[in-house]
C-alpha cells in the first residue's frame, strides 16, 4: 500500500470515528432534552451554556441513581388526595392559609416519595429527574408563595399558585393532570376549586 493510500485510509478512519463520536454526543444531548424538557431549557439559559447544563443534568442522574425512592400505597395516595381536596376547599374562605398548606403538602409529599430533605436545592434537582415537565409549575407556585410571605401577592396570584401546585402534586401522586394551568379564553387562570379541573377530587 502506497503512502497516499495509507493517508487516505487513516483519514477515512478518522472521519468515521469523528462521525460516530459526534453521533454519540448528539444522542446523549437528545436524550437529556427528551428527559428533562423545560428543565433542560431553563438550566441551559441559566448557565448560558448547553454543555454546562448537560453536564449538570448528567450529574443529577448519577446522584438520582443512588436514591431509594418509594412507591405510594393506595391508602397513602388517598390520604394525600383527601388532604389536597381540603386545601382546595380551604381556599374559598382563607386563601392565605390554603397557599401555606399547599406548599407544605407538596413538600411533605416530595419527602414521602423518598427525595432528599436536608438540602432544598438538591431535593428539587432530584425531583427534576423524574418530574421535569411539571417541576416548573412548582417553581412558579413557590415564587408566588415567597411573594405572599412578603405581603406582595394578591388573591388572584394565590389562585394561580394553587393551580400550579396541583400540577406537580398530581404528578407526584401518580395521577395525570386533567388540565394544565394555561389561561382560558378570557385570559383567566382555571379556578382551583372547579371540580372539572381537580383530578384529585376522587
CSV table of C-alpha atoms in Angstrom, one decimal:
chain,number,residue,atom,x,y,z
A,1,UNK,CA,0.0,0.0,0.0
A,2,UNK,CA,1.4,3.4,-1.0
A,3,UNK,CA,1.9,6.3,1.3
A,4,UNK,CA,-1.0,8.1,-0.3
A,5,UNK,CA,-3.3,5.1,0.2
A,6,UNK,CA,-2.3,4.8,3.8
A,7,UNK,CA,-3.0,8.5,4.4
A,8,UNK,CA,-6.4,8.2,2.7
A,9,UNK,CA,-7.3,5.1,4.8
A,10,UNK,CA,-6.3,6.8,8.0
A,11,UNK,CA,-8.2,10.0,7.1
A,12,UNK,CA,-11.3,8.0,6.3
A,13,UNK,CA,-11.0,6.1,9.6
A,14,UNK,CA,-10.6,9.3,11.5
A,15,UNK,CA,-13.7,10.7,9.8
A,16,UNK,CA,-15.7,7.6,10.7
A,17,UNK,CA,-14.5,7.9,14.4
A,18,UNK,CA,-15.4,11.6,14.4
A,19,UNK,CA,-18.8,10.9,13.0
A,20,UNK,CA,-19.5,8.1,15.5
A,21,UNK,CA,-18.4,10.3,18.4
A,22,UNK,CA,-20.5,13.2,17.1
A,23,UNK,CA,-23.5,10.9,16.8
A,24,UNK,CA,-23.0,9.7,20.3
A,25,UNK,CA,-22.8,13.2,21.6
A,26,UNK,CA,-25.9,14.2,19.7
A,27,UNK,CA,-27.8,11.2,21.0
A,28,UNK,CA,-26.8,11.9,24.6
A,29,UNK,CA,-27.8,15.5,24.2
A,30,UNK,CA,-31.1,14.5,22.6
A,31,UNK,CA,-31.8,12.0,25.4
A,32,UNK,CA,-31.3,14.7,28.0
A,33,UNK,CA,-33.6,17.1,26.1
A,34,UNK,CA,-36.3,14.4,25.9
A,35,UNK,CA,-36.0,13.5,29.6
A,36,UNK,CA,-35.7,17.0,31.1
A,37,UNK,CA,-37.7,19.1,28.6
A,38,UNK,CA,-38.3,22.5,30.1
A,39,UNK,CA,-35.8,21.9,32.9
A,40,UNK,CA,-33.1,21.4,30.2
A,41,UNK,CA,-34.1,24.7,28.6
A,42,UNK,CA,-34.2,26.6,31.9
A,43,UNK,CA,-30.8,25.3,33.0
A,44,UNK,CA,-29.2,26.0,29.6
A,45,UNK,CA,-30.5,29.6,29.8
A,46,UNK,CA,-29.4,29.9,33.4
A,47,UNK,CA,-25.9,28.5,32.8
A,48,UNK,CA,-25.7,30.3,29.4
A,49,UNK,CA,-24.2,27.1,28.0
A,50,UNK,CA,-25.9,23.9,26.7
A,51,UNK,CA,-22.8,21.9,27.6
A,52,UNK,CA,-22.7,23.1,31.2
A,53,UNK,CA,-26.4,22.4,31.5
A,54,UNK,CA,-25.9,18.8,30.1
A,55,UNK,CA,-23.0,18.2,32.5
A,56,UNK,CA,-25.2,19.2,35.5
A,57,UNK,CA,-28.1,17.1,34.3
A,58,UNK,CA,-25.9,14.0,33.9
A,59,UNK,CA,-24.6,14.6,37.4
A,60,UNK,CA,-28.2,14.8,38.6
A,61,UNK,CA,-28.9,11.4,37.0
A,62,UNK,CA,-25.8,9.9,38.6
A,63,UNK,CA,-26.9,11.1,42.1
A,64,UNK,CA,-30.5,10.1,41.5
A,65,UNK,CA,-29.5,6.5,40.7
A,66,UNK,CA,-28.4,6.2,44.4
A,67,UNK,CA,-31.8,7.2,45.8
A,68,UNK,CA,-34.2,4.7,47.3
A,69,UNK,CA,-37.5,6.2,46.2
A,70,UNK,CA,-40.8,4.8,47.4
A,71,UNK,CA,-44.0,4.0,45.6
A,72,UNK,CA,-47.0,5.2,47.5
A,73,UNK,CA,-49.5,2.6,48.6
A,74,UNK,CA,-53.2,3.2,47.9
A,75,UNK,CA,-54.1,4.3,51.5
A,76,UNK,CA,-51.3,6.9,51.4
A,77,UNK,CA,-52.3,8.1,48.0
A,78,UNK,CA,-55.9,8.5,49.2
A,79,UNK,CA,-54.7,10.3,52.3
A,80,UNK,CA,-52.9,12.9,50.2
A,81,UNK,CA,-55.7,13.2,47.7
A,82,UNK,CA,-58.1,13.9,50.6
A,83,UNK,CA,-55.7,16.5,52.1
A,84,UNK,CA,-55.5,18.2,48.7
A,85,UNK,CA,-59.3,18.4,48.4
A,86,UNK,CA,-59.3,20.1,51.9
A,87,UNK,CA,-56.7,22.6,50.7
A,88,UNK,CA,-58.9,23.4,47.7
A,89,UNK,CA,-62.0,23.9,49.8
A,90,UNK,CA,-60.0,26.0,52.3
A,91,UNK,CA,-59.0,28.4,49.5
A,92,UNK,CA,-62.6,29.7,49.2
A,93,UNK,CA,-62.6,31.3,52.7
A,94,UNK,CA,-58.9,31.5,53.6
A,95,UNK,CA,-56.7,31.7,50.5
A,96,UNK,CA,-53.7,32.8,52.7
A,97,UNK,CA,-53.9,29.6,54.8
A,98,UNK,CA,-54.6,27.4,51.8
A,99,UNK,CA,-51.5,28.5,49.9
A,100,UNK,CA,-49.4,27.9,53.0
A,101,UNK,CA,-50.9,24.4,53.4
A,102,UNK,CA,-50.5,23.7,49.6
A,103,UNK,CA,-46.7,24.4,49.9
A,104,UNK,CA,-46.4,22.3,53.0
A,105,UNK,CA,-48.4,19.4,51.5
A,106,UNK,CA,-46.3,19.3,48.3
A,107,UNK,CA,-43.1,19.4,50.3
A,108,UNK,CA,-44.4,16.7,52.5
A,109,UNK,CA,-45.3,14.5,49.5
A,110,UNK,CA,-41.8,15.0,48.0
A,111,UNK,CA,-40.3,13.8,51.2
A,112,UNK,CA,-42.7,10.9,51.4
A,113,UNK,CA,-41.6,9.7,48.0
A,114,UNK,CA,-38.0,9.5,49.3
A,115,UNK,CA,-36.4,12.5,47.8
A,116,UNK,CA,-33.6,14.2,50.0
A,117,UNK,CA,-34.9,16.6,52.6
A,118,UNK,CA,-31.7,18.1,54.0
A,119,UNK,CA,-30.9,20.4,51.1
A,120,UNK,CA,-33.8,22.2,49.3
A,121,UNK,CA,-31.8,22.8,46.0
A,122,UNK,CA,-30.7,19.2,45.9
A,123,UNK,CA,-34.2,18.0,46.6
A,124,UNK,CA,-35.6,19.8,43.6
A,125,UNK,CA,-32.7,18.8,41.4
A,126,UNK,CA,-33.6,15.1,42.2
A,127,UNK,CA,-37.3,15.7,41.7
A,128,UNK,CA,-36.4,17.1,38.2
A,129,UNK,CA,-35.0,13.7,37.1
A,130,UNK,CA,-38.5,12.1,37.4
A,131,UNK,CA,-40.8,15.1,37.1
A,132,UNK,CA,-39.0,17.6,34.9
A,133,UNK,CA,-42.1,18.5,32.9
A,134,UNK,CA,-44.2,19.5,35.9
A,135,UNK,CA,-41.5,20.8,38.3
A,136,UNK,CA,-41.5,24.2,36.6
A,137,UNK,CA,-45.1,24.7,37.7
A,138,UNK,CA,-44.0,24.1,41.3
A,139,UNK,CA,-41.2,26.6,40.9
A,140,UNK,CA,-43.7,29.2,39.7
A,141,UNK,CA,-46.0,28.4,42.6
A,142,UNK,CA,-43.2,28.6,45.1
A,143,UNK,CA,-42.2,32.0,43.7
A,144,UNK,CA,-45.7,33.3,44.3
A,145,UNK,CA,-45.6,31.7,47.8
A,146,UNK,CA,-42.5,33.6,48.6
A,147,UNK,CA,-44.0,36.8,47.4
A,148,UNK,CA,-47.0,36.1,49.6
A,149,UNK,CA,-44.7,35.7,52.6
A,150,UNK,CA,-43.5,39.2,51.9
A,151,UNK,CA,-47.1,40.5,51.5
A,152,UNK,CA,-46.7,41.1,47.8
A,153,UNK,CA,-49.2,38.6,46.3
A,154,UNK,CA,-52.9,39.2,45.8
A,155,UNK,CA,-55.7,36.7,45.8
A,156,UNK,CA,-55.5,36.1,42.1
A,157,UNK,CA,-51.8,35.4,42.4
A,158,UNK,CA,-52.6,32.9,45.1
A,159,UNK,CA,-55.3,31.3,42.9
A,160,UNK,CA,-52.7,30.8,40.2
A,161,UNK,CA,-50.2,29.4,42.6
A,162,UNK,CA,-52.7,26.8,43.9
A,163,UNK,CA,-53.4,25.7,40.3
A,164,UNK,CA,-49.7,25.4,39.7
A,165,UNK,CA,-49.1,23.5,42.9
A,166,UNK,CA,-51.7,21.0,41.8
A,167,UNK,CA,-49.8,20.1,38.6
A,168,UNK,CA,-46.7,18.7,40.4
A,169,UNK,CA,-48.8,17.3,43.2
A,170,UNK,CA,-50.8,15.2,40.8
A,171,UNK,CA,-47.7,14.1,39.0
A,172,UNK,CA,-46.1,13.0,42.3
A,173,UNK,CA,-49.2,11.2,43.3
A,174,UNK,CA,-49.2,9.3,40.1
A,175,UNK,CA,-52.2,11.0,38.5
A,176,UNK,CA,-52.0,12.6,35.1
A,177,UNK,CA,-53.2,16.3,35.3
A,178,UNK,CA,-56.6,16.7,33.7
A,179,UNK,CA,-55.8,20.3,32.8
A,180,UNK,CA,-52.6,22.3,32.8
A,181,UNK,CA,-52.8,25.8,34.1
A,182,UNK,CA,-53.0,27.7,30.9
A,183,UNK,CA,-55.2,30.8,30.5
A,184,UNK,CA,-58.7,30.3,29.3
A,185,UNK,CA,-60.3,32.3,26.5
A,186,UNK,CA,-60.9,35.2,28.9
A,187,UNK,CA,-57.2,35.2,29.9
A,188,UNK,CA,-58.1,33.9,33.4
A,189,UNK,CA,-56.4,31.1,35.1
A,190,UNK,CA,-58.6,28.0,35.9
A,191,UNK,CA,-60.4,28.0,39.2
A,192,UNK,CA,-58.6,25.7,41.6
A,193,UNK,CA,-62.0,24.8,43.1
A,194,UNK,CA,-63.5,23.8,39.8
A,195,UNK,CA,-64.3,20.1,40.1
A,196,UNK,CA,-63.8,19.6,36.4
A,197,UNK,CA,-60.1,20.6,36.7
A,198,UNK,CA,-59.4,18.9,40.0
A,199,UNK,CA,-58.3,15.4,39.2
A,200,UNK,CA,-57.7,14.6,42.9
A,201,UNK,CA,-61.4,15.0,43.6
A,202,UNK,CA,-61.8,11.3,43.8
